[in-house]
């Protein structure tokens, strides 16, 4: 599908949904409140629908502001105009992520705790976070980019192009939308490595090594696939990880191979379990939750220089990711990991 055709469908749809959710607020809010009192699985329905409305307004405002940025700076051809255009879109990204964080924080009474913030100073890095929820995608922007003045280049899945703001602003900024169904691995890896080209000191590159959101069902499926391959060592390692999925290594190893000299920062977190998709938010898993984050940094000089060494390094660090997440989960009394 062409970009123009996709946006011709998604932009009007999101604008229409925003208007409908806002106009019908007096109708659906009392109904959602009644449903939440009858069905425990929908106990936070009013809060979730309010959050959905806030998200749609973030999208609508983002679409309008992105158009204004294009009119003001996007038509310029000078390096200064292109720089202002890029910075304007980064600022819009920061506002969008912060607005969603504030909405979730107030509606669900979320609390955020950051450990290891001291390792986030200095030049940009390769950032490798755990991924378990629709909610954790804003954490790197809100708790790394904004307070430390960094710009983040994302490796994103192509399916996210259906989100108008991610489509418009995400394609204006140096991100890469990976095709997870592609059989041309070399092309996808080259696209990921392209994010390291002309990398300013204040720019970081983010990739989710797992390639998808963690859930117990996905973990069981991955285990089954590994066991079917007959790889006993990989199966044993995967079974020992109960909070993270095995890394899908191609993109991450590609970044490590082409790394121009950046340290690697890992990000463990917990608090968004039980919400690997939007529908699961109705179960109340976000309500009164403490979201804990922990960062650690590996200097560039300590990174392996051989393919086998880089693969062993990734496995070792992902074993540590499992331990860090397990410890963070153990420090919280309000979290459970879903079961298959």
CSV table of N, CA, C and O in Angstrom, one decimal, residues 18-79:
chain,number,residue,atom,x,y,z
A,18,UNK,N,-11.9,10.5,17.0
A,18,UNK,CA,-11.7,11.5,18.0
A,18,UNK,C,-13.0,12.3,18.2
A,18,UNK,O,-13.5,12.5,19.4
A,19,UNK,N,-13.6,12.7,17.1
A,19,UNK,CA,-14.9,13.5,17.3
A,19,UNK,C,-16.0,12.6,17.9
A,19,UNK,O,-16.7,13.1,18.7
A,20,UNK,N,-16.1,11.4,17.4
A,20,UNK,CA,-17.2,10.5,17.9
A,20,UNK,C,-17.0,10.2,19.4
A,20,UNK,O,-18.0,10.2,20.2
A,21,UNK,N,-15.8,9.9,19.8
A,21,UNK,CA,-15.5,9.6,21.2
A,21,UNK,C,-15.8,10.8,22.1
A,21,UNK,O,-16.4,10.7,23.2
A,22,UNK,N,-15.5,12.0,21.6
A,22,UNK,CA,-15.7,13.2,22.4
A,22,UNK,C,-17.1,13.5,22.5
A,22,UNK,O,-17.7,13.8,23.6
A,23,UNK,N,-17.9,13.5,21.4
A,23,UNK,CA,-19.3,13.9,21.4
A,23,UNK,C,-20.1,12.9,22.2
A,23,UNK,O,-21.1,13.3,22.8
A,24,UNK,N,-19.8,11.6,22.1
A,24,UNK,CA,-20.6,10.6,22.8
A,24,UNK,C,-20.1,10.3,24.2
A,24,UNK,O,-20.7,9.4,24.9
A,25,UNK,N,-19.2,11.1,24.7
A,25,UNK,CA,-18.7,11.0,26.1
A,25,UNK,C,-19.8,10.9,27.1
A,25,UNK,O,-19.8,10.0,28.0
A,26,UNK,N,-20.9,11.8,27.1
A,26,UNK,CA,-21.9,11.7,28.1
A,26,UNK,C,-22.7,10.4,28.0
A,26,UNK,O,-23.4,10.0,29.0
A,27,UNK,N,-22.6,9.7,26.9
A,27,UNK,CA,-23.4,8.4,26.7
A,27,UNK,C,-22.6,7.2,27.2
A,27,UNK,O,-23.1,6.4,28.0
A,28,UNK,N,-21.3,7.1,26.7
A,28,UNK,CA,-20.6,5.9,27.0
A,28,UNK,C,-20.0,5.9,28.4
A,28,UNK,O,-19.7,4.8,28.9
A,29,UNK,N,-19.7,7.0,29.0
A,29,UNK,CA,-19.1,7.0,30.3
A,29,UNK,C,-20.0,6.4,31.4
A,29,UNK,O,-19.5,5.5,32.1
A,30,UNK,N,-21.3,6.8,31.5
A,30,UNK,CA,-22.1,6.1,32.5
A,30,UNK,C,-22.3,4.6,32.2
A,30,UNK,O,-22.3,3.8,33.1
A,31,UNK,N,-22.4,4.2,30.9
A,31,UNK,CA,-22.5,2.8,30.6
A,31,UNK,C,-21.3,2.1,31.0
A,31,UNK,O,-21.3,1.0,31.6
A,32,UNK,N,-20.1,2.6,30.7
A,32,UNK,CA,-18.8,2.0,31.1
A,32,UNK,C,-18.7,1.8,32.6
A,32,UNK,O,-18.2,0.8,33.1
A,33,UNK,N,-19.2,2.8,33.3
A,33,UNK,CA,-19.2,2.8,34.8
A,33,UNK,C,-20.1,1.6,35.3
A,33,UNK,O,-19.7,0.9,36.2
A,34,UNK,N,-21.3,1.4,34.7
A,34,UNK,CA,-22.2,0.4,35.1
A,34,UNK,C,-21.5,-1.0,34.8
A,34,UNK,O,-21.6,-1.9,35.6
A,35,UNK,N,-20.9,-1.1,33.6
A,35,UNK,CA,-20.3,-2.4,33.2
A,35,UNK,C,-19.2,-2.7,34.1
A,35,UNK,O,-19.0,-3.9,34.5
A,36,UNK,N,-18.4,-1.7,34.5
A,36,UNK,CA,-17.2,-2.0,35.4
A,36,UNK,C,-17.7,-2.5,36.8
A,36,UNK,O,-16.9,-3.2,37.4
A,37,UNK,N,-18.9,-2.1,37.2
A,37,UNK,CA,-19.4,-2.6,38.5
A,37,UNK,C,-20.0,-4.0,38.4
A,37,UNK,O,-20.1,-4.7,39.4
A,38,UNK,N,-20.3,-4.5,37.2
A,38,UNK,CA,-20.9,-5.8,37.0
A,38,UNK,C,-19.9,-6.9,36.7
A,38,UNK,O,-19.9,-8.0,37.1
A,39,UNK,N,-18.9,-6.5,35.8
A,39,UNK,CA,-18.0,-7.5,35.3
A,39,UNK,C,-16.6,-7.1,35.8
A,39,UNK,O,-16.0,-6.1,35.4
A,40,UNK,N,-16.0,-8.0,36.6
A,40,UNK,CA,-14.7,-7.7,37.2
A,40,UNK,C,-13.6,-7.6,36.1
A,40,UNK,O,-12.6,-6.8,36.2
A,41,UNK,N,-13.8,-8.3,35.0
A,41,UNK,CA,-12.8,-8.2,33.9
A,41,UNK,C,-12.8,-6.8,33.2
A,41,UNK,O,-11.9,-6.5,32.5
A,42,UNK,N,-13.8,-6.0,33.5
A,42,UNK,CA,-13.9,-4.7,32.9
A,42,UNK,C,-13.9,-3.6,34.0
A,42,UNK,O,-14.5,-2.6,33.8
A,43,UNK,N,-13.2,-3.9,35.1
A,43,UNK,CA,-13.4,-3.0,36.2
A,43,UNK,C,-12.8,-1.6,36.0
A,43,UNK,O,-13.1,-0.7,36.8
A,44,UNK,N,-11.9,-1.4,35.0
A,44,UNK,CA,-11.4,-0.1,34.7
A,44,UNK,C,-11.9,0.4,33.4
A,44,UNK,O,-11.2,1.3,32.8
A,45,UNK,N,-13.0,0.0,33.0
A,45,UNK,CA,-13.6,0.4,31.6
A,45,UNK,C,-13.7,1.9,31.5
A,45,UNK,O,-13.2,2.4,30.5
A,46,UNK,N,-14.2,2.6,32.5
A,46,UNK,CA,-14.3,4.1,32.3
A,46,UNK,C,-12.9,4.7,32.1
A,46,UNK,O,-12.8,5.6,31.3
A,47,UNK,N,-12.0,4.3,32.9
A,47,UNK,CA,-10.6,4.9,32.8
A,47,UNK,C,-10.0,4.5,31.5
A,47,UNK,O,-9.3,5.4,30.9
A,48,UNK,N,-10.2,3.3,31.0
A,48,UNK,CA,-9.6,2.9,29.8
A,48,UNK,C,-10.2,3.7,28.6
A,48,UNK,O,-9.4,4.1,27.7
A,49,UNK,N,-11.5,3.8,28.6
A,49,UNK,CA,-12.1,4.6,27.5
A,49,UNK,C,-11.7,6.1,27.6
A,49,UNK,O,-11.6,6.7,26.5
A,50,UNK,N,-11.5,6.6,28.8
A,50,UNK,CA,-11.0,8.0,28.9
A,50,UNK,C,-9.6,8.1,28.4
A,50,UNK,O,-9.2,9.1,27.7
A,51,UNK,N,-8.8,7.0,28.7
A,51,UNK,CA,-7.4,7.0,28.1
A,51,UNK,C,-7.4,6.9,26.6
A,51,UNK,O,-6.6,7.6,25.9
A,52,UNK,N,-8.3,6.1,26.1
A,52,UNK,CA,-8.4,6.0,24.6
A,52,UNK,C,-8.8,7.4,24.0
A,52,UNK,O,-8.3,7.8,23.0
A,53,UNK,N,-9.7,8.1,24.7
A,53,UNK,CA,-10.1,9.4,24.2
A,53,UNK,C,-8.9,10.4,24.2
A,53,UNK,O,-8.6,11.1,23.3
A,54,UNK,N,-8.1,10.3,25.3
A,54,UNK,CA,-6.9,11.1,25.4
A,54,UNK,C,-5.9,10.8,24.3
A,54,UNK,O,-5.3,11.6,23.7
A,55,UNK,N,-5.7,9.5,24.0
A,55,UNK,CA,-4.8,9.0,23.0
A,55,UNK,C,-5.3,9.6,21.6
A,55,UNK,O,-4.5,10.1,20.8
A,56,UNK,N,-6.6,9.5,21.4
A,56,UNK,CA,-7.1,10.0,20.1
A,56,UNK,C,-6.9,11.5,19.9
A,56,UNK,O,-6.6,12.0,18.9
A,57,UNK,N,-7.0,12.2,21.1
A,57,UNK,CA,-6.8,13.7,21.0
A,57,UNK,C,-5.3,13.9,20.8
A,57,UNK,O,-4.9,14.9,20.1
A,58,UNK,N,-4.4,13.1,21.4
A,58,UNK,CA,-3.0,13.3,21.1
A,58,UNK,C,-2.7,13.0,19.6
A,58,UNK,O,-1.9,13.8,19.0
A,59,UNK,N,-3.4,12.1,19.0
A,59,UNK,CA,-3.2,11.8,17.6
A,59,UNK,C,-3.7,13.0,16.8
A,59,UNK,O,-3.0,13.4,15.9
A,60,UNK,N,-4.9,13.5,17.1
A,60,UNK,CA,-5.4,14.6,16.3
A,60,UNK,C,-4.6,15.8,16.4
A,60,UNK,O,-4.3,16.5,15.4
A,61,UNK,N,-4.1,16.2,17.7
A,61,UNK,CA,-3.3,17.3,17.8
A,61,UNK,C,-1.9,17.1,17.1
A,61,UNK,O,-1.4,18.0,16.4
A,62,UNK,N,-1.4,15.9,17.2
A,62,UNK,CA,-0.2,15.6,16.5
A,62,UNK,C,-0.3,15.7,15.0
A,62,UNK,O,0.6,16.2,14.3
A,63,UNK,N,-1.4,15.3,14.4
A,63,UNK,CA,-1.6,15.4,13.0
A,63,UNK,C,-1.7,16.9,12.6
A,63,UNK,O,-1.0,17.3,11.6
A,64,UNK,N,-2.4,17.7,13.3
A,64,UNK,CA,-2.5,19.1,13.0
A,64,UNK,C,-1.2,19.8,13.1
A,64,UNK,O,-0.8,20.6,12.3
A,65,UNK,N,-0.5,19.6,14.2
A,65,UNK,CA,0.8,20.2,14.4
A,65,UNK,C,1.9,19.7,13.4
A,65,UNK,O,2.7,20.5,12.9
A,66,UNK,N,1.8,18.5,13.0
A,66,UNK,CA,2.7,18.0,12.0
A,66,UNK,C,2.5,18.7,10.7
A,66,UNK,O,3.5,19.0,9.9
A,67,UNK,N,1.2,19.0,10.4
A,67,UNK,CA,0.9,19.8,9.2
A,67,UNK,C,1.5,21.2,9.3
A,67,UNK,O,2.0,21.7,8.3
A,68,UNK,N,1.3,21.8,10.4
A,68,UNK,CA,1.8,23.1,10.6
A,68,UNK,C,3.4,23.2,10.5
A,68,UNK,O,3.9,24.1,9.9
A,69,UNK,N,4.0,22.2,11.1
A,69,UNK,CA,5.5,22.1,11.0
A,69,UNK,C,5.9,22.0,9.5
A,69,UNK,O,6.9,22.6,9.1
A,70,UNK,N,5.2,21.2,8.7
A,70,UNK,CA,5.5,21.1,7.3
A,70,UNK,C,5.4,22.4,6.6
A,70,UNK,O,6.2,22.8,5.8
A,71,UNK,N,4.3,23.1,6.9
A,71,UNK,CA,4.1,24.4,6.2
A,71,UNK,C,5.2,25.4,6.7
A,71,UNK,O,5.6,26.3,5.9
A,72,UNK,N,5.6,25.4,7.9
A,72,UNK,CA,6.5,26.4,8.4
A,72,UNK,C,8.0,26.1,8.1
A,72,UNK,O,8.7,27.0,7.7
A,73,UNK,N,8.4,24.8,8.1
A,73,UNK,CA,9.8,24.4,7.9
A,73,UNK,C,10.0,23.4,6.8
A,73,UNK,O,11.1,23.3,6.3
A,74,UNK,N,9.0,22.6,6.6
A,74,UNK,CA,9.2,21.5,5.7
A,74,UNK,C,9.4,21.8,4.2
A,74,UNK,O,10.0,21.0,3.5
A,75,UNK,N,9.0,23.0,3.8
A,75,UNK,CA,9.2,23.4,2.4
A,75,UNK,C,10.6,24.0,2.2
A,75,UNK,O,11.0,24.2,1.0
A,76,UNK,N,11.3,24.3,3.2
A,76,UNK,CA,12.7,24.9,3.1
A,76,UNK,C,13.7,23.9,2.6
A,76,UNK,O,13.6,22.7,2.9
A,77,UNK,N,14.7,24.4,1.9
A,77,UNK,CA,15.7,23.5,1.3
A,77,UNK,C,17.1,23.7,1.9
A,77,UNK,O,18.0,22.9,1.7
A,78,UNK,N,17.2,24.8,2.7
A,78,UNK,CA,18.5,25.1,3.3
A,78,UNK,C,18.8,24.1,4.5
A,78,UNK,O,17.8,23.5,5.1
A,79,UNK,N,20.0,23.9,4.8
A,79,UNK,CA,20.4,23.0,6.0
A,79,UNK,C,19.7,23.5,7.3
A,79,UNK,O,19.3,22.7,8.1
